[in-house]
Tab-separated table of N, CA and C and ligand atoms in Angstrom:
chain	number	residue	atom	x	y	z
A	244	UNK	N	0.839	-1.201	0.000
A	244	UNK	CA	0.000	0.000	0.000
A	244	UNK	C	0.879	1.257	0.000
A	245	UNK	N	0.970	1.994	-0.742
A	245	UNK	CA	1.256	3.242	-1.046
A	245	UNK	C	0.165	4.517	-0.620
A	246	UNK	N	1.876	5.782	0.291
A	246	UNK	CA	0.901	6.774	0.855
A	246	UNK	C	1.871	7.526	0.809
A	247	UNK	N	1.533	9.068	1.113
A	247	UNK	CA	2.476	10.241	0.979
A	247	UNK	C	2.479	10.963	2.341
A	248	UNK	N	4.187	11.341	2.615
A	248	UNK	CA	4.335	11.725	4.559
A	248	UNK	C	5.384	12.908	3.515
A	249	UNK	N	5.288	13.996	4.980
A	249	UNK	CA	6.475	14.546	4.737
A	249	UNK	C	7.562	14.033	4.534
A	250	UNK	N	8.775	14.503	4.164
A	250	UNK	CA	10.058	13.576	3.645
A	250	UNK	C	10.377	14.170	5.630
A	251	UNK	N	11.996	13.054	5.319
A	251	UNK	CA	12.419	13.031	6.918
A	251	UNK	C	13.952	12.949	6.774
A	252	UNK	N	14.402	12.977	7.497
A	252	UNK	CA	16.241	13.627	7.111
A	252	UNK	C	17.061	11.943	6.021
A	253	UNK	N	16.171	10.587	6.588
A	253	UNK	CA	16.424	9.905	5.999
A	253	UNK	C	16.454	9.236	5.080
A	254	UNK	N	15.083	10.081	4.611
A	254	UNK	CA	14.785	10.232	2.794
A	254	UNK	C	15.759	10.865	1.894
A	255	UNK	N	17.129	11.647	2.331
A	255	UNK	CA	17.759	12.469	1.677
A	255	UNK	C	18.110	11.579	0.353
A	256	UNK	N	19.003	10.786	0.989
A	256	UNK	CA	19.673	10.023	-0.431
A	256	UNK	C	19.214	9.320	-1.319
A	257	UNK	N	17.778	8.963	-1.034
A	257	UNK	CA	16.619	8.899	-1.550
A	257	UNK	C	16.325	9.557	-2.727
A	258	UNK	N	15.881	10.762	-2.257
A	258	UNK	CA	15.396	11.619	-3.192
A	258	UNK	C	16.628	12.062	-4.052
A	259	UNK	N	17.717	11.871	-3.952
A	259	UNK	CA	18.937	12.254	-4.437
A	259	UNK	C	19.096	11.379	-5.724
A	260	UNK	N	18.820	10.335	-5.451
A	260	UNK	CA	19.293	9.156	-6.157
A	260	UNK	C	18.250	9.580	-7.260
A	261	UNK	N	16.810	9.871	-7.030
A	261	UNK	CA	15.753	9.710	-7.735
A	261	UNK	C	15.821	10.889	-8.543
A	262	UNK	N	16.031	11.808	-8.115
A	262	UNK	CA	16.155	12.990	-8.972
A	262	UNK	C	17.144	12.933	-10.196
A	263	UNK	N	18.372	12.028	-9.293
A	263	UNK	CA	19.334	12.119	-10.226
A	263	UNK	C	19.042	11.469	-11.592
A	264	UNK	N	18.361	10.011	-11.364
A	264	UNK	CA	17.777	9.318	-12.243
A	264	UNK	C	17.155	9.842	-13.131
A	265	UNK	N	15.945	10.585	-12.999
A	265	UNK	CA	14.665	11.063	-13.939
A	265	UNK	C	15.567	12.364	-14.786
A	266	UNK	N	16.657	13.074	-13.643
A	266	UNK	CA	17.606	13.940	-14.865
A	266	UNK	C	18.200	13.781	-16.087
A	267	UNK	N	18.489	12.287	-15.605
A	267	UNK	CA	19.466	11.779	-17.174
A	267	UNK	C	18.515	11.511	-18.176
A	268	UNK	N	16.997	11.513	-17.601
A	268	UNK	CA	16.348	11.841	-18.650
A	268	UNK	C	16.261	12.994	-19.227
A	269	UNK	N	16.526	13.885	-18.735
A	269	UNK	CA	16.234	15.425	-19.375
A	269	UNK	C	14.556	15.721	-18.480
A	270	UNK	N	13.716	15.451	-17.739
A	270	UNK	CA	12.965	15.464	-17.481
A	270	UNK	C	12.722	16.335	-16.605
A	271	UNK	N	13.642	16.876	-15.074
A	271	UNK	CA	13.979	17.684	-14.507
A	271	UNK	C	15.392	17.834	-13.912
A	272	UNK	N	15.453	18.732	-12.880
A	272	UNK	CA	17.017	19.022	-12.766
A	272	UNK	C	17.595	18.128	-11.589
A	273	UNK	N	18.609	17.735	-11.385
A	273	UNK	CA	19.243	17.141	-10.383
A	273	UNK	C	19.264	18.128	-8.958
A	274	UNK	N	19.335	17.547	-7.784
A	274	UNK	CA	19.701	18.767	-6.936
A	274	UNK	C	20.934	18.050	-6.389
A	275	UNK	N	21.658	18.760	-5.424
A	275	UNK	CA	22.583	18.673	-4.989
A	275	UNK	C	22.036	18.329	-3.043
A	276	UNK	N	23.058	17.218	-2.334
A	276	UNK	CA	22.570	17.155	-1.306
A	276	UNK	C	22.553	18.235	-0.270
A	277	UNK	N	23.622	19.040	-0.648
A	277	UNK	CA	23.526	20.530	0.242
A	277	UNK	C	21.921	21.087	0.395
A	278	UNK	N	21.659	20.930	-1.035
A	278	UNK	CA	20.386	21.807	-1.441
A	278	UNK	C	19.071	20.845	-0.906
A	279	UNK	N	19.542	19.705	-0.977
A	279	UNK	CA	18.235	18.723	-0.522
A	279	UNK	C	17.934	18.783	1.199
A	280	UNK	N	19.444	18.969	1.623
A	280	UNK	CA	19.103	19.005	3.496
A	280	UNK	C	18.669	20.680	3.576
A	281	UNK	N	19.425	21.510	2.265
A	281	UNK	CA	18.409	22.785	3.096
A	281	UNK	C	17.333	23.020	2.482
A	282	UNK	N	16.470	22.386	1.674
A	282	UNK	CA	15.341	22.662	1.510
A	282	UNK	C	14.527	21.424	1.859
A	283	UNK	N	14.429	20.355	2.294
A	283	UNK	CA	14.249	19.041	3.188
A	283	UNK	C	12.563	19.293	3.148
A	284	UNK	N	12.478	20.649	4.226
A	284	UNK	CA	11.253	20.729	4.974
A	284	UNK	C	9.696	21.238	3.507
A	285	UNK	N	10.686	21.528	1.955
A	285	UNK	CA	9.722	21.482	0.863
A	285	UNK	C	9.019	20.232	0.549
A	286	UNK	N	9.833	18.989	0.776
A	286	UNK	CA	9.116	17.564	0.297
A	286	UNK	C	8.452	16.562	0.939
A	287	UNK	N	7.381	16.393	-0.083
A	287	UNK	CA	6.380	15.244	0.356
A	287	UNK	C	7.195	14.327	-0.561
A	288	UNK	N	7.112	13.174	0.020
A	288	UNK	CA	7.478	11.442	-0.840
A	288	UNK	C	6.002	10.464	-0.882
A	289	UNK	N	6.380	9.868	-1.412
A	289	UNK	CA	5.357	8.463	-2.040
A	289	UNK	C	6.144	7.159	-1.354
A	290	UNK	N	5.579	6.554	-0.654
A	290	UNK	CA	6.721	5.521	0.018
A	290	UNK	C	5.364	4.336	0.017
A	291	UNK	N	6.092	2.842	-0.046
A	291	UNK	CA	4.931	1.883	0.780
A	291	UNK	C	5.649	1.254	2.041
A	292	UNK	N	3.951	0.540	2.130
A	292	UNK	CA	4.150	0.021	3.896
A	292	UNK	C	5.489	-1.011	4.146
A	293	UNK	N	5.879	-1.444	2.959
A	293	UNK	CA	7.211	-1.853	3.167
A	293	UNK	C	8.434	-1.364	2.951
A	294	UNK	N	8.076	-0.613	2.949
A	294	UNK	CA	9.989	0.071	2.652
A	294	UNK	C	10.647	-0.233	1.822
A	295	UNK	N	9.756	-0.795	0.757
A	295	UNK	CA	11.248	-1.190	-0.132
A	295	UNK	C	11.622	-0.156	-1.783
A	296	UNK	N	11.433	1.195	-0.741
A	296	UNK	CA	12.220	2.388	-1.117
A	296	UNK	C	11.168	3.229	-2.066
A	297	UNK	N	12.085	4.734	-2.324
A	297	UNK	CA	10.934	5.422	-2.436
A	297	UNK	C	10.304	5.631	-3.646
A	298	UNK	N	9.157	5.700	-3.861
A	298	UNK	CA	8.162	5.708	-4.810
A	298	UNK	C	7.827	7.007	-5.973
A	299	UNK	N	7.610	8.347	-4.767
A	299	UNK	CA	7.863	9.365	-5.297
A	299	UNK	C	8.918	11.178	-4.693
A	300	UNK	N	8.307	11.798	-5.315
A	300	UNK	CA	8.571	12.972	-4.686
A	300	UNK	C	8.131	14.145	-5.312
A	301	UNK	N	7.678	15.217	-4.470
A	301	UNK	CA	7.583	16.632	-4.867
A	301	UNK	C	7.904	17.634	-4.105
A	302	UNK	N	7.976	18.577	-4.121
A	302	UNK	CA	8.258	19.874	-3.224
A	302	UNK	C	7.547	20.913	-3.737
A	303	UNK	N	7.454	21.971	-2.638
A	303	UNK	CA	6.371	23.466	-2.421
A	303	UNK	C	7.653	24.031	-2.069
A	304	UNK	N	8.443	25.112	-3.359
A	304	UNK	CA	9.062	25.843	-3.006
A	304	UNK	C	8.604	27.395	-2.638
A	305	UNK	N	8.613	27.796	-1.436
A	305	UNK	CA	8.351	29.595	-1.816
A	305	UNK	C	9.399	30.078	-2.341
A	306	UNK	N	8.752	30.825	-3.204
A	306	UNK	CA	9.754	32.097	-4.231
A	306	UNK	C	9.518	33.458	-4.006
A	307	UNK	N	8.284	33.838	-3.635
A	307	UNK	CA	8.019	35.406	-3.117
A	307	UNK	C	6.847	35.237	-2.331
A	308	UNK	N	6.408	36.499	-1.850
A	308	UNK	CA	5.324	36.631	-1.399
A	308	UNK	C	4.084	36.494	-2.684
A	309	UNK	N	3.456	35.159	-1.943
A	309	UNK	CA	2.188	34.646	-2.353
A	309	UNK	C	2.738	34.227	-4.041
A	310	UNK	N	3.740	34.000	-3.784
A	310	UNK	CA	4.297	32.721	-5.110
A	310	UNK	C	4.870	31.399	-4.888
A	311	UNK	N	4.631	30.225	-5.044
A	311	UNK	CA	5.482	29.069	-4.830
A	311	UNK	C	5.428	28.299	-5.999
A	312	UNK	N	6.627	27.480	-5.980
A	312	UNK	CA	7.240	26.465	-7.002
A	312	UNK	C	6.772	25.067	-6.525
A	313	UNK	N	5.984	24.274	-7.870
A	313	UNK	CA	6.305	22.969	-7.695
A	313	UNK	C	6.987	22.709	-8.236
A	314	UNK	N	8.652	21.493	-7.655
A	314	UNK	CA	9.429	21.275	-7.914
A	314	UNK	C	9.886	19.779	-7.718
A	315	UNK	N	10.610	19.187	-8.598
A	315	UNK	CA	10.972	18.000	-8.609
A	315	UNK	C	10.104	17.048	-8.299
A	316	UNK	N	9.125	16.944	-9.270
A	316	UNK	CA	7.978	16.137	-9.043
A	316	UNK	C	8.648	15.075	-10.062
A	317	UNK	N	8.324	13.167	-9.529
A	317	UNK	CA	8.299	12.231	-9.956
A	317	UNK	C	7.727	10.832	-9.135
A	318	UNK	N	7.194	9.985	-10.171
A	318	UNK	CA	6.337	9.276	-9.445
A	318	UNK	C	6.862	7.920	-10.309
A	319	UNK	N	7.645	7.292	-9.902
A	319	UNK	CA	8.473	6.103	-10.947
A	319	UNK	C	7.228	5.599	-11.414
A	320	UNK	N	8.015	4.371	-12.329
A	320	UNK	CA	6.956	3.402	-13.467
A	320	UNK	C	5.786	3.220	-13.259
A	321	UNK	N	6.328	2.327	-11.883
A	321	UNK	CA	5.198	1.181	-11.427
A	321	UNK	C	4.329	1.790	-10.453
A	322	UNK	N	4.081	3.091	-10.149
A	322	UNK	CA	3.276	3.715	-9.385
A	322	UNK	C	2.693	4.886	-10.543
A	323	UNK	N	3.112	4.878	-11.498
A	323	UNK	CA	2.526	5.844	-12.245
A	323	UNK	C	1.360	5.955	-13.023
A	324	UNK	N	0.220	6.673	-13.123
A	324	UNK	CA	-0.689	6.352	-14.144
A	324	UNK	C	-1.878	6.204	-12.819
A	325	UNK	N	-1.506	6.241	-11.678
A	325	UNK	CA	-2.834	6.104	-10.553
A	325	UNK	C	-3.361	6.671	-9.796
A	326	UNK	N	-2.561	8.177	-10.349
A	326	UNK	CA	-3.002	8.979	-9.097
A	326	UNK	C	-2.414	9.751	-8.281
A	327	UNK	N	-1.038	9.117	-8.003
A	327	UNK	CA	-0.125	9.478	-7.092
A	327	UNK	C	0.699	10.802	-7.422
A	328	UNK	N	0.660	11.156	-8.861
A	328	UNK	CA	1.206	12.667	-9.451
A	328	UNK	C	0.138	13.725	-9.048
A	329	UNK	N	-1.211	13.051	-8.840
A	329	UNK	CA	-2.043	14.165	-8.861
A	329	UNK	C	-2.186	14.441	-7.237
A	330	UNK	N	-2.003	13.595	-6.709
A	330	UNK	CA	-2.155	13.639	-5.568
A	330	UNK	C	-0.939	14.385	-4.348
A	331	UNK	N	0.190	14.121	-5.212
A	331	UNK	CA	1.125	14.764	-4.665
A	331	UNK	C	1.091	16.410	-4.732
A	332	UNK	N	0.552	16.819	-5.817
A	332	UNK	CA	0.710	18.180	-5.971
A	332	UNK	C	-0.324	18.340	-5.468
A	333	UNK	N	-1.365	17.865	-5.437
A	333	UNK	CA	-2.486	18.758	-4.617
A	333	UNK	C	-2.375	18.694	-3.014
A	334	UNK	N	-1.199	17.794	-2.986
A	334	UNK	CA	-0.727	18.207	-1.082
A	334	UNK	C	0.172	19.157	-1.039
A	335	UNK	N	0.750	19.528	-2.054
A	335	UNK	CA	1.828	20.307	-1.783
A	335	UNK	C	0.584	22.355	-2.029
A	336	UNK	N	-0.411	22.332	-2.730
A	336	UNK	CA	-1.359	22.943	-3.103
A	336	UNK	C	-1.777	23.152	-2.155
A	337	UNK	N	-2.209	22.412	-1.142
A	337	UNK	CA	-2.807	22.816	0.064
A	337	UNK	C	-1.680	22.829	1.173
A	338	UNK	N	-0.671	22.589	1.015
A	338	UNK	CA	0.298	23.499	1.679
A	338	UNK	C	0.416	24.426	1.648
A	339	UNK	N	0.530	25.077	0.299
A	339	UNK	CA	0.883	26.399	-0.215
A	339	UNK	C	-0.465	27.515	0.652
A	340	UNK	N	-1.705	26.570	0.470
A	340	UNK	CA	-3.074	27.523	1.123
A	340	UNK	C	-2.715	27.392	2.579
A	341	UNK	N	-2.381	26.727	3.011
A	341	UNK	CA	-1.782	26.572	4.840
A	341	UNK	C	-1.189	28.156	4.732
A	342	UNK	N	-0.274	27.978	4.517
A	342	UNK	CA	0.880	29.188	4.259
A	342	UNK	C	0.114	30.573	4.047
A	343	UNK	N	-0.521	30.185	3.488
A	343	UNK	CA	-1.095	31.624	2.324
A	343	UNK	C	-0.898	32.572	1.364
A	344	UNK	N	-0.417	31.409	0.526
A	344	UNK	CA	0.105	31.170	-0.494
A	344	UNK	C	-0.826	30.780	-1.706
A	345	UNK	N	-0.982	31.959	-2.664
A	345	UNK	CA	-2.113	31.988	-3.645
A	345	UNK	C	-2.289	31.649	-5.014
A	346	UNK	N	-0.564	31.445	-5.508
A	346	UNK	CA	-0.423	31.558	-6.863
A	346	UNK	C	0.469	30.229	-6.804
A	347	UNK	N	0.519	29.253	-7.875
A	347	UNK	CA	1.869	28.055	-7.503
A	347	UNK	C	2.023	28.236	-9.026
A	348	UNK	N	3.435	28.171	-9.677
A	348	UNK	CA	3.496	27.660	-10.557
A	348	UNK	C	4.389	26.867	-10.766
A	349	UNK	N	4.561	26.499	-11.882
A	349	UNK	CA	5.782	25.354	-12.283
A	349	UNK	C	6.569	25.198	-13.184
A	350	UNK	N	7.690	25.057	-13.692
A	350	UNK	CA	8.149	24.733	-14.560
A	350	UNK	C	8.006	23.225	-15.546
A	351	UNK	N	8.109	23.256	-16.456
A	351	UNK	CA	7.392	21.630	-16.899
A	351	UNK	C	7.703	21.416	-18.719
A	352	UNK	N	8.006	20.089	-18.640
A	352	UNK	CA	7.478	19.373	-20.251
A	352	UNK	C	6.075	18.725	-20.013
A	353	UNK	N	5.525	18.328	-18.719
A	353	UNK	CA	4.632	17.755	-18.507
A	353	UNK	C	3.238	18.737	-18.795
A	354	UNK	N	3.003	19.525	-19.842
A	354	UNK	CA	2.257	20.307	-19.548
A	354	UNK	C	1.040	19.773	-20.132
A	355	UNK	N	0.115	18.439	-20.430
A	355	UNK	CA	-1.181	17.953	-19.981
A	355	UNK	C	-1.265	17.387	-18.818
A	356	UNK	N	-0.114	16.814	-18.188
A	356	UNK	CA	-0.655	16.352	-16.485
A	356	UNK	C	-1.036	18.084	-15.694
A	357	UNK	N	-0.163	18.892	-15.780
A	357	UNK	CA	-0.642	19.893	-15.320
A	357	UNK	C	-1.386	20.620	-15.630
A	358	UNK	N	-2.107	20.918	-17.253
A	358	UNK	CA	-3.577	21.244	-17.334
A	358	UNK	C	-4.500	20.646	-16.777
A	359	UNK	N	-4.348	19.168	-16.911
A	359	UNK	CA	-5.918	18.548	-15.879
A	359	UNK	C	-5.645	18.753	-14.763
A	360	UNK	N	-4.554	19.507	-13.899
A	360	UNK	CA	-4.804	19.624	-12.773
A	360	UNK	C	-5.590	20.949	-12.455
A	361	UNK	N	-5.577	21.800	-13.662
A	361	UNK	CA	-6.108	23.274	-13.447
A	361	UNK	C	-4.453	24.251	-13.662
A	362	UNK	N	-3.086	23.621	-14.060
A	362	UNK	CA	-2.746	24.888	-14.089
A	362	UNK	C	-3.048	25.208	-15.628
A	363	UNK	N	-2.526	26.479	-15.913
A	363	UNK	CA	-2.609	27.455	-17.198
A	363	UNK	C	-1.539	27.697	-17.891
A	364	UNK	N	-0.997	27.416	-19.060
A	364	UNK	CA	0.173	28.168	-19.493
A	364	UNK	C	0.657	29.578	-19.848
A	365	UNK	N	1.747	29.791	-19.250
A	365	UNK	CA	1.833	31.429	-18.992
A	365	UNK	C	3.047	32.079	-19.767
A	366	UNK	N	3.099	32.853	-20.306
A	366	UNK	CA	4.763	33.581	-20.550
A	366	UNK	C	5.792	33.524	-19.426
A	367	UNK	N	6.345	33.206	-19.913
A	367	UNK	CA	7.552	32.831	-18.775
A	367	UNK	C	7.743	34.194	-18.401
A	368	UNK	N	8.414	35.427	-18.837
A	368	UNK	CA	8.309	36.878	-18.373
A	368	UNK	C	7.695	37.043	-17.578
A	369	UNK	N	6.258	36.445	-17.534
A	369	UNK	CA	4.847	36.727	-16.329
A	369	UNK	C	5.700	36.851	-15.196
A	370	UNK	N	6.449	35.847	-15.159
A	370	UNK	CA	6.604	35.588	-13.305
A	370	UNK	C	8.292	36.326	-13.025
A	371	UNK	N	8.191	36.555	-11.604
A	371	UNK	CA	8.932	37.469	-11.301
A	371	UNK	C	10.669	36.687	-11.410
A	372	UNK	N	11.168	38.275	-11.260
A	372	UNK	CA	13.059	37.717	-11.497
A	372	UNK	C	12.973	36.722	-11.129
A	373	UNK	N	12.916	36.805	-10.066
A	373	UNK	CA	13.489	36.009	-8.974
A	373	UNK	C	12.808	34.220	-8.863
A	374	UNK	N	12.040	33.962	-9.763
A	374	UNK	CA	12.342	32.808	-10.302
A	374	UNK	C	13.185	32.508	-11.002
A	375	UNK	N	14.031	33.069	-11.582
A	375	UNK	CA	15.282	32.424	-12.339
A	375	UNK	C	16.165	32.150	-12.003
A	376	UNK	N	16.419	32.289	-10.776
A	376	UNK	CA	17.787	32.491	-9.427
A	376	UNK	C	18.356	30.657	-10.111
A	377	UNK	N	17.113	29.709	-9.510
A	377	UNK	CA	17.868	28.489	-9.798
A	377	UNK	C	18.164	28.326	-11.497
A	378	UNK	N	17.410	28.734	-12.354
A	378	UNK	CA	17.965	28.736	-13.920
A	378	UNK	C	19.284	28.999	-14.089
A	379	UNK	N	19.700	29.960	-13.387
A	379	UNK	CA	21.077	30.507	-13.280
A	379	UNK	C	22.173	29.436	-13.537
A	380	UNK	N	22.197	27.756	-12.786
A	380	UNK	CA	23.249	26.919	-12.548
A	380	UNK	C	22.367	25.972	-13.803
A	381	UNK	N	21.455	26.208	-14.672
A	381	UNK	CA	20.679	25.058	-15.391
A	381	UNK	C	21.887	25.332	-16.853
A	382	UNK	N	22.071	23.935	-17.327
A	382	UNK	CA	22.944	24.001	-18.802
A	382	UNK	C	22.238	24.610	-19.722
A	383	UNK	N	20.776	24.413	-19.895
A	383	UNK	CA	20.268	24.897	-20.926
A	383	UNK	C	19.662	26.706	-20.593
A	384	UNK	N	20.515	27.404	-19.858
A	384	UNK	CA	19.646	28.330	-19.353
A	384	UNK	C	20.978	29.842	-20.366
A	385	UNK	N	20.811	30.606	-20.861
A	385	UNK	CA	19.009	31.203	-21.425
A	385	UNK	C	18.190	30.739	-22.707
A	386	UNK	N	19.701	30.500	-23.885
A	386	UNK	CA	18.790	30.300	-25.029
A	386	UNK	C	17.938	29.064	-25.519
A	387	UNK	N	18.333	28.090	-24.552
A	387	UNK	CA	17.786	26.481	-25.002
A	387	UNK	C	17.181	26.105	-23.968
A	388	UNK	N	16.414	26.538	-23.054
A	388	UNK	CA	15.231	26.833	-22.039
A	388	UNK	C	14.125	26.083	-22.984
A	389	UNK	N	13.868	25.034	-22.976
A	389	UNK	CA	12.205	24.829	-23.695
A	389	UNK	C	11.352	24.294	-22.853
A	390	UNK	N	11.471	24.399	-21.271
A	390	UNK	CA	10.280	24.116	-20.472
A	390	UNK	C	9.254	25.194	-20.378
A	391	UNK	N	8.007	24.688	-20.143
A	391	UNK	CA	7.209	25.275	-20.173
A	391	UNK	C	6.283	26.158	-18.691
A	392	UNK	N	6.191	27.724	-18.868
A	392	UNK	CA	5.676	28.294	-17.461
A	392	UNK	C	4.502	27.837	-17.033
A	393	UNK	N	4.122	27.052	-16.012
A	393	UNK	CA	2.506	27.142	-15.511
A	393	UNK	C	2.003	27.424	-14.413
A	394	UNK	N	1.180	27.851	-14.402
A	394	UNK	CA	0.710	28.761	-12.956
A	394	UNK	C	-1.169	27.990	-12.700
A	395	UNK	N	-1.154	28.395	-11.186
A	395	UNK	CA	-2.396	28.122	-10.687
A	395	UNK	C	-2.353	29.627	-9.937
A	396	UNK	N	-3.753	29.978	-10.143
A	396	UNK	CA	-4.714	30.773	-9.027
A	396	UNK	C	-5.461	30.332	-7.954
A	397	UNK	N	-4.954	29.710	-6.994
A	397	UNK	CA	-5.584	29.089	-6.027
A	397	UNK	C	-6.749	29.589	-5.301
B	844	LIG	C1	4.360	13.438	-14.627
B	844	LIG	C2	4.144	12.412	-13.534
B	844	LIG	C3	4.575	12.996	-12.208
B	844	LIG	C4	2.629	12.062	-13.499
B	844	LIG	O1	2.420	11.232	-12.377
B	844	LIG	P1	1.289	10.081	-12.399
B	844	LIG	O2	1.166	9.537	-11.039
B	844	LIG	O3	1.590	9.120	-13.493
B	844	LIG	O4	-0.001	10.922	-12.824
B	844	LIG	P2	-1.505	10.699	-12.307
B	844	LIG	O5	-1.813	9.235	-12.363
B	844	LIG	O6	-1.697	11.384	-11.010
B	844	LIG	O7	-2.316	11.451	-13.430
B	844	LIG	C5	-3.129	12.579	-13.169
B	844	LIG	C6	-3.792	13.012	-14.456
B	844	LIG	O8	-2.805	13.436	-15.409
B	844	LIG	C7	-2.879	12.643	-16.584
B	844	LIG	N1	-1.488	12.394	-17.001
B	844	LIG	C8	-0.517	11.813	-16.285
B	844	LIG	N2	0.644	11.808	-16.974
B	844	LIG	C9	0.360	12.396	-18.150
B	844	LIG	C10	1.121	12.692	-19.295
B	844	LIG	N3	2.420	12.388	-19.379
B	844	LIG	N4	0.511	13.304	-20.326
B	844	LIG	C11	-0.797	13.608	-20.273
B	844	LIG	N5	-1.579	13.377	-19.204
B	844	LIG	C12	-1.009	12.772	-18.167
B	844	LIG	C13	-3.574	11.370	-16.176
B	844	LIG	O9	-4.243	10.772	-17.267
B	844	LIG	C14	-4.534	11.869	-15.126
B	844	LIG	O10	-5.678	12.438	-15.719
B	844	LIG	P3	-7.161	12.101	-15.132
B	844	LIG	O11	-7.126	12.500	-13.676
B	844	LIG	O12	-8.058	12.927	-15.973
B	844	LIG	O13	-7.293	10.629	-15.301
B	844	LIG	C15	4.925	11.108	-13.833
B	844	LIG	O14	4.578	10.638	-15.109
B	844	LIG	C16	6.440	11.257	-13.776
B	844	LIG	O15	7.037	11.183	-12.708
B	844	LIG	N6	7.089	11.474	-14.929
B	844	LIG	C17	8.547	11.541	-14.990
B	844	LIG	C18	9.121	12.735	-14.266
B	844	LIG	C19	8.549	14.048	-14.743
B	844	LIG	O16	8.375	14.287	-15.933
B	844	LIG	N7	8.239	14.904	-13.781
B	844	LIG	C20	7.663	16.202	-14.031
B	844	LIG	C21	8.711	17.230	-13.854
B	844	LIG	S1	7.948	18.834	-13.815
């Protein structure tokens, strides 16, 4: 049985491993473990009742007032296709409303999983500098950028 907890200091290498994986797809970016223990308290995981390791992951980054990032969302093979993508972001969604936090958007190739969730595609310009801070260390960052901006109005 598969369920989603906050991540916990011992999920690190975890999510490390997993990120790293779905990168070599080109799919999203790798993080670094510095960056994973200091932003830790952004991720929910996908784990089952047996432990035999982790399933998924996402994170609720804040970026400004009443802006946040979903980030490093993945939900491997054999859990995929059931639910568990949609479900992750809409915990991290109602995090963001905990907070009070109104606007989420995302960066993405995935952009029909994130229309049926309700987000919108936006001009990347829309959103402020200071989302680009992490683009800054990305290989493809400025002219070969082809992910796509999406935003929710919560
Ligand atoms: C994208 C991803 C997270 C989706 O997770 P998932 O658990 O398979 O998705 P869900 O089962 O929750 O699907 C939710 C909805 O999105 C749709 N959907 C899922 N993946 C889709 C895709 N690639 N294209 C179009 N629609 C998709 C589903 O049909 C479902 O629609 P419904 O509710 O109307 O039936 C998963 O495929 C994944 O990890 N991909 C690799 C990593 C990646 O690309 N991450 C995104 C980085 S931003």
């Amino acid at each position: 049985m598969l369920y989603l907890r906050k991540a916990t200091i011992q999920d690190v290498a975890s999510i490390h491993s997993l990120l790293l994986r779905f990168s070599r797809q080109g799919v999203l970016l790798p993080r670094s473990f510095s960056e994973l223990y200091k932003h830790l308290r952004d991720f929910f995981v996908l784990v089952d009742n047996l432990d035999t390791g982790l399933k998924g992951c996402c994170a609720l980054s804040i970026t400004w007032e009443n802006l946040a990032e979903i980030r490093s969302l993945v939900v491997v093979g054999d859990a995929q296709g059931k639910g568990w993508g949609r479900r992750l972001v809409d915990t991290c969604l109602s995090e963001a409303i905990t907070l009070g936090i109104y606007r989420v958007f995302t960066l993405t190739y995935q952009t029909e999983f994130f229309a049926s969730l309700g987000f919108e595609e936006v001009d990347k310009e829309e959103l402020p500098q200071k989302v680009w801070s992490d683009c800054l260390n990305c290989p493809k960052f400025p002219d070969y950028c082809d992910e796509v901006a999406m935003l929710m109005d919560l």
